[in-house]
GROMACS .gro file of C-alpha atoms in nm:
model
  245
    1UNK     CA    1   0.000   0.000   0.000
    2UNK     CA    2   0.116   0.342  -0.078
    3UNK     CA    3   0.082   0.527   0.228
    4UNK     CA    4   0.175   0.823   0.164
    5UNK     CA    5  -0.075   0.845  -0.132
    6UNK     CA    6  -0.330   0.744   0.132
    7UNK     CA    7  -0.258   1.029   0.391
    8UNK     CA    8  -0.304   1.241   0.116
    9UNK     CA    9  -0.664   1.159  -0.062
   10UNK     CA   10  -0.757   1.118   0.316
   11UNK     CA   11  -0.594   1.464   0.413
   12UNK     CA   12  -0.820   1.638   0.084
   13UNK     CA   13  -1.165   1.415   0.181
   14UNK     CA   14  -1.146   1.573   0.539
   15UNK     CA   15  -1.042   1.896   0.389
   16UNK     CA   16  -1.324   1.908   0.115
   17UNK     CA   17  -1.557   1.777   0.400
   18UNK     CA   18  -1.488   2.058   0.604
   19UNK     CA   19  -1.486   2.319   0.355
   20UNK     CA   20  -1.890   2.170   0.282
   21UNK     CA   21  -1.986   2.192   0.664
   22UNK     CA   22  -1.882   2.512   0.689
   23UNK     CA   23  -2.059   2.664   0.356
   24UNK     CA   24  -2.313   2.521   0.453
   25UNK     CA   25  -2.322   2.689   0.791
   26UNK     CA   26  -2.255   2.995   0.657
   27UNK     CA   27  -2.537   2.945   0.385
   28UNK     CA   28  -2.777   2.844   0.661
   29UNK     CA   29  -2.679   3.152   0.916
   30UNK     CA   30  -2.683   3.422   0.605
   31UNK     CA   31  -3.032   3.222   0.534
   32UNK     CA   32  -3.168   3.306   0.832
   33UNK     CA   33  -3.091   3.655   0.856
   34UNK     CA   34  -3.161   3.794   0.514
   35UNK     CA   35  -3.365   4.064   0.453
   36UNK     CA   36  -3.625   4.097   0.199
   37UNK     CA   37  -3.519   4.365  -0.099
   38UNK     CA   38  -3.792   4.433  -0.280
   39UNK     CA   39  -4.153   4.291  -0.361
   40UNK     CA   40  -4.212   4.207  -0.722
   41UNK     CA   41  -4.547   4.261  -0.836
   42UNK     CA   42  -4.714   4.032  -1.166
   43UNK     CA   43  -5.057   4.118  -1.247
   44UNK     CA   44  -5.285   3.903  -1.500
   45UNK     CA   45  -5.564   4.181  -1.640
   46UNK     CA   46  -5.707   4.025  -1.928
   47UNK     CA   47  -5.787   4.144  -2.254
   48UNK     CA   48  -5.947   4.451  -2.127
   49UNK     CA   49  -5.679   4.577  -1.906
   50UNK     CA   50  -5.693   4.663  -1.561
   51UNK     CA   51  -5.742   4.925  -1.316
   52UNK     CA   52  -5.425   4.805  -1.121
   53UNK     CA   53  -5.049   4.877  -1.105
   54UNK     CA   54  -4.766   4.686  -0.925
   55UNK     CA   55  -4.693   5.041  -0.716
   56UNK     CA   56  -5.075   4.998  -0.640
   57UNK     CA   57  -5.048   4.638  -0.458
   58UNK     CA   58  -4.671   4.805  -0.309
   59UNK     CA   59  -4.913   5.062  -0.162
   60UNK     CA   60  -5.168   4.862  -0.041
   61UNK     CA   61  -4.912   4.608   0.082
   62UNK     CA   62  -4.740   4.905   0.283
   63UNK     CA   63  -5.119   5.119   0.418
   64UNK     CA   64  -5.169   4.738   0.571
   65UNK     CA   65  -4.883   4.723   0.721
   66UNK     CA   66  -4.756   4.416   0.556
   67UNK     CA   67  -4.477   4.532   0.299
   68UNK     CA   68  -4.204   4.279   0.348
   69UNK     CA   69  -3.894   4.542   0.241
   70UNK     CA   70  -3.669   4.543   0.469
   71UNK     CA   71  -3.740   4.221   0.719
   72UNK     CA   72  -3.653   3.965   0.746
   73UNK     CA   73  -3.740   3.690   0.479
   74UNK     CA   74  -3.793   3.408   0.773
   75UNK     CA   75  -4.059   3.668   0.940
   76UNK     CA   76  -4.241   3.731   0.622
   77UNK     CA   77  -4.604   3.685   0.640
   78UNK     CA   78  -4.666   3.542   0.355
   79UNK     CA   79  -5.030   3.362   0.386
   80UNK     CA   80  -5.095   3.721   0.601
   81UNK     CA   81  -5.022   3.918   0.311
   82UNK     CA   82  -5.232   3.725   0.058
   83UNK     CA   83  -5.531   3.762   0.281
   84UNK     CA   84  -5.454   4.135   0.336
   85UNK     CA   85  -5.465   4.134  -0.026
   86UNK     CA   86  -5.783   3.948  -0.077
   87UNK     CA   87  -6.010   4.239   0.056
   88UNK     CA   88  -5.919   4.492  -0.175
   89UNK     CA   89  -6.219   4.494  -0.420
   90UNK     CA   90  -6.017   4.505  -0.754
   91UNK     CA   91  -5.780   4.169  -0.679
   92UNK     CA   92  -5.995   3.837  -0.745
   93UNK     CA   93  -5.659   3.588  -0.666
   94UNK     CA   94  -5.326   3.632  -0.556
   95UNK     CA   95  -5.047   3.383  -0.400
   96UNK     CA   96  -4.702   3.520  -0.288
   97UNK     CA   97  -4.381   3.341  -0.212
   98UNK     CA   98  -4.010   3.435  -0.146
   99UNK     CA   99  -3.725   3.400  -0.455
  100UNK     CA  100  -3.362   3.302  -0.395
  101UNK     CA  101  -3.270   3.714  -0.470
  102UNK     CA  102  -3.429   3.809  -0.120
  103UNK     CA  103  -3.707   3.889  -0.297
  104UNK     CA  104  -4.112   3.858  -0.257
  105UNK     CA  105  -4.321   3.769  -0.527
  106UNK     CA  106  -4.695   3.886  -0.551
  107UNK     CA  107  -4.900   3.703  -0.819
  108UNK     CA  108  -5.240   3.888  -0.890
  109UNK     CA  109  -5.539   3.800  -1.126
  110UNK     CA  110  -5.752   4.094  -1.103
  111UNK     CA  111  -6.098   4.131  -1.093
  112UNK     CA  112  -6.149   4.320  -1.483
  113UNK     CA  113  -6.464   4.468  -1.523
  114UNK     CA  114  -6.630   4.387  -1.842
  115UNK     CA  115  -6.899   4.725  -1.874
  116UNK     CA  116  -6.956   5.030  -1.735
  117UNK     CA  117  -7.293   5.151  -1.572
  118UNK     CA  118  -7.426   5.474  -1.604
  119UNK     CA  119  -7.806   5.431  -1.550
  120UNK     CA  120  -8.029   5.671  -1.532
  121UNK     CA  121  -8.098   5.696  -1.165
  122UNK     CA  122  -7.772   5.810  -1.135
  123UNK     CA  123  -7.605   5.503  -1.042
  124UNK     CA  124  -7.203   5.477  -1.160
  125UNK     CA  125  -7.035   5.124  -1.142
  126UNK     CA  126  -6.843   4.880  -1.288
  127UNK     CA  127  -6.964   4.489  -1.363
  128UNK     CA  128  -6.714   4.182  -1.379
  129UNK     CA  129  -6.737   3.881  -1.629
  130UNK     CA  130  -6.915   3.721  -1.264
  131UNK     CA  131  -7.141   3.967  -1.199
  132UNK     CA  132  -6.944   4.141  -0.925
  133UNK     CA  133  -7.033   4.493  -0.849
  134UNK     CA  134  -6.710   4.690  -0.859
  135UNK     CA  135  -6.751   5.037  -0.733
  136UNK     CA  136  -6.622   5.410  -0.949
  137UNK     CA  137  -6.285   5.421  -0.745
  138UNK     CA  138  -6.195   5.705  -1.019
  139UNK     CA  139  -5.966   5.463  -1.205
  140UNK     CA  140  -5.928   5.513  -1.594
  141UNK     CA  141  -6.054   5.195  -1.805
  142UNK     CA  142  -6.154   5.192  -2.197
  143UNK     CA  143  -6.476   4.982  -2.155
  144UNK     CA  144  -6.782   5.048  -2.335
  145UNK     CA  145  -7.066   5.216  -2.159
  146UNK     CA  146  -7.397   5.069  -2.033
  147UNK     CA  147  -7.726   5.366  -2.016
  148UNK     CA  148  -8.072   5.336  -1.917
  149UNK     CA  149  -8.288   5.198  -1.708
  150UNK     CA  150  -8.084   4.943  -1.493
  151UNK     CA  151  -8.067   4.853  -1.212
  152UNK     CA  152  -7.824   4.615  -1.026
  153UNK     CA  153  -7.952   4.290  -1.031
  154UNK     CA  154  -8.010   4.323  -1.405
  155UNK     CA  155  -7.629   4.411  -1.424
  156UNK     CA  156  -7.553   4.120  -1.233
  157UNK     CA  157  -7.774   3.879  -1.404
  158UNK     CA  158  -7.771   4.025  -1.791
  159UNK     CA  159  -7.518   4.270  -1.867
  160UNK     CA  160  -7.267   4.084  -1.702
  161UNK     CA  161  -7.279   3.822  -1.922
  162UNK     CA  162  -7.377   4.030  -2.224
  163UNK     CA  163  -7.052   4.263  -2.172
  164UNK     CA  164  -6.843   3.889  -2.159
  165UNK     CA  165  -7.010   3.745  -2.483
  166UNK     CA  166  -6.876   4.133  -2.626
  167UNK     CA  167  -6.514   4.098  -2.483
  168UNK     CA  168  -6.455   3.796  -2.625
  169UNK     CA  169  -6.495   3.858  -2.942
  170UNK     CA  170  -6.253   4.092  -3.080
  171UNK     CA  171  -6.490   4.204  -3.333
  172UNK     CA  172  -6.732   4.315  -3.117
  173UNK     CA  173  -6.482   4.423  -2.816
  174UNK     CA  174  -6.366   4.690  -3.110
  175UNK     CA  175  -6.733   4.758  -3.249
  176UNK     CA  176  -6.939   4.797  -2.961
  177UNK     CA  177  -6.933   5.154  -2.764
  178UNK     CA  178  -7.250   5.129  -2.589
  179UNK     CA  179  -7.532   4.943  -2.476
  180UNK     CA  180  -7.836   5.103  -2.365
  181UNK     CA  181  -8.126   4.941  -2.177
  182UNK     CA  182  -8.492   5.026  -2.236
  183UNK     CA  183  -8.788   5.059  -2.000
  184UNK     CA  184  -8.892   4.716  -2.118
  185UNK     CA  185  -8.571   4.574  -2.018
  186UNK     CA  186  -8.414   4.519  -2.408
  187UNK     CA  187  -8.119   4.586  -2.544
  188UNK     CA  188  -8.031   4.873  -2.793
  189UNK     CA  189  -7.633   4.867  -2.917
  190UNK     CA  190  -7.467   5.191  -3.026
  191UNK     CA  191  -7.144   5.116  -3.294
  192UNK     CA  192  -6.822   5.288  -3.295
  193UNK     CA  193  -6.853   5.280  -3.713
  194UNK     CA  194  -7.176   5.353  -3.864
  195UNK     CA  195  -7.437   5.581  -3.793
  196UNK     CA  196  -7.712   5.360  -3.645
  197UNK     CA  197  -7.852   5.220  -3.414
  198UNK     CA  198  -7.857   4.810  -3.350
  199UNK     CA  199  -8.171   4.660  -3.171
  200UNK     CA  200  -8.135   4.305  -3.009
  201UNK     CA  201  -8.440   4.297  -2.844
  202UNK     CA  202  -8.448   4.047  -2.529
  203UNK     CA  203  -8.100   3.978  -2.364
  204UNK     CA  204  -8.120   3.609  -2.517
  205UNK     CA  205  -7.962   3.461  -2.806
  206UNK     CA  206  -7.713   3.736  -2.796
  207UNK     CA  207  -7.441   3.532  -2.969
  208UNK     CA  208  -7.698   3.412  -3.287
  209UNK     CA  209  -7.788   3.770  -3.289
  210UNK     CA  210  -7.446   3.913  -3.316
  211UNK     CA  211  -7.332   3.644  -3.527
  212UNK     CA  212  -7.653   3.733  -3.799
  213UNK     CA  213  -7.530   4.110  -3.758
  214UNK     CA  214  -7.205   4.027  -3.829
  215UNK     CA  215  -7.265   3.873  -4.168
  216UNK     CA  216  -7.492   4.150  -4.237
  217UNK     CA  217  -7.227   4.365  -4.189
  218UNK     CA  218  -7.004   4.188  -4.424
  219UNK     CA  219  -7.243   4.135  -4.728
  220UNK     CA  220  -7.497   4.391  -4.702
  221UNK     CA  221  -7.375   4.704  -4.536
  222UNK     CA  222  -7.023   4.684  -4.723
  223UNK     CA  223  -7.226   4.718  -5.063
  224UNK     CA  224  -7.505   4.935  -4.932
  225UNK     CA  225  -7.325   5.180  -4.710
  226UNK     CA  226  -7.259   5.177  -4.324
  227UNK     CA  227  -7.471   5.541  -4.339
  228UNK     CA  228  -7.797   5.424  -4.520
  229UNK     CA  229  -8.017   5.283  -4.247
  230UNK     CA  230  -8.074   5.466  -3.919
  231UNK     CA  231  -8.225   5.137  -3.751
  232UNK     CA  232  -8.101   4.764  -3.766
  233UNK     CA  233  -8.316   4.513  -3.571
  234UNK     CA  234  -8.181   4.135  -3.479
  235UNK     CA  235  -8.478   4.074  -3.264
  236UNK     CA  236  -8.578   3.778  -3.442
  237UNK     CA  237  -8.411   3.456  -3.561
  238UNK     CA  238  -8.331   3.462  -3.939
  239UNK     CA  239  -8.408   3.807  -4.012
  240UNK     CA  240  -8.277   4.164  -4.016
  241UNK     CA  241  -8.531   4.461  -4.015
  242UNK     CA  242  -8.397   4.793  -4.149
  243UNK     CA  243  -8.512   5.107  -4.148
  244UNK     CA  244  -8.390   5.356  -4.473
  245UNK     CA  245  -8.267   5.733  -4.305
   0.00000   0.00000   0.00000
């Protein structure tokens, strides 16, 4: 046996053990007393955009007295700051966790509004794809505009899911400025291009309705002119009713 060969890989395993124990050490007591440096802020908003910023949530984060910046990472709150979180009316989800950079990460899906109200009594909201009432907090959102006679429960219930059908289709997200609800409870659509006014009737088969229009649009309007009727009805299945200016 070469002994001295032996002593040697022996002498550099204890060596390289040691060296590991005491990294990790240090790793483990740095670990423990690093300080958070910042929160990072990602917020889903959906094709309409959002009323939120990441300096908003900072804010919020910081009024409830739960900004992590400049504690320590082990005495981050971190299921405390997601409920903090879940009270504010314009955040619908969010889940945070800590990053190897000292960092907090705040993942937000935010509640997106889908229509604004302005009925006639005066009333001045917003409504979610779910029917959630989201008050005028004086934020700026490109959304087209619901008049008339409404009242809450129809915006829950109808234009709700009206304003979704309408967002989801880019078409319509583009044409659509305004809907406007009649005494009787239907539906009147303003365009952005055109000069007339669309009547659906009911709130039902809005997607048949829109689809009918659509083709309309394509093969009858394009050769007639967008100007030449003041009045386009979809009320009823497999017809369009015009009405010459």
């Amino acid at each position: 046996m070469n002994w001295k060969k032996f002593f040697v890989v022996t002498f550099n395993v204890i060596i390289a053990a040691y060296l590991l124990l005491a990294v990790t050490a240090f790793i483990g007591k740095t670990g423990k007393d690093k300080v958070c440096q910042g929160v990072r802020v990602l917020i889903d908003q959906g094709v309409a955009g959002g009323f939120l910023t990441p300096q908003d949530v900072r804010t919020m984060l910081t009024v409830a007295n739960q900004n992590p910046v400049g504690r320590k990472l082990t005495d981050v709150n971190l299921r405390a700051m997601e409920e903090k979180l879940k009270t504010q009316e314009l955040i619908d989800q969010v889940e945070c966790y800590k990053t190897q950079d000292g960092c907090v990460t705040v993942l937000i899906t935010e509640r997106v509004p889908v229509i604004r109200v302005l009925a006639a009594s005066g009333d001045d909201y917003y409504v979610d794809k779910d029917g959630h009432i989201m008050q005028n907090t004086g934020y700026a959102c490109n959304l087209m505009v619901a008049t008339g006679h409404i009242g809450r429960d129809y915006a829950r219930r109808v234009l709700s899911q009206v304003g979704s059908l309408i967002m989801a289709d880019e078409f319509w997200r583009n044409q659509t400025e305004q809907l406007n609800v009649l005494p009787d409870s239907t539906l009147e659509m303003v365009p952005r291009v055109g000069d007339h006014i669309i009547y659906l009737g009911s709130p039902t088969g809005i997607v048949k309705k829109l689809e009918r229009l659509h083709k309309f649009y394509q093969y009858g309007l394009s050769q007639a002119g967008w100007n030449k009727y003041s009045r386009i009805s979809v009320e009823f299945s497999n017809q369009i009713v015009c009405k010459r200016r």
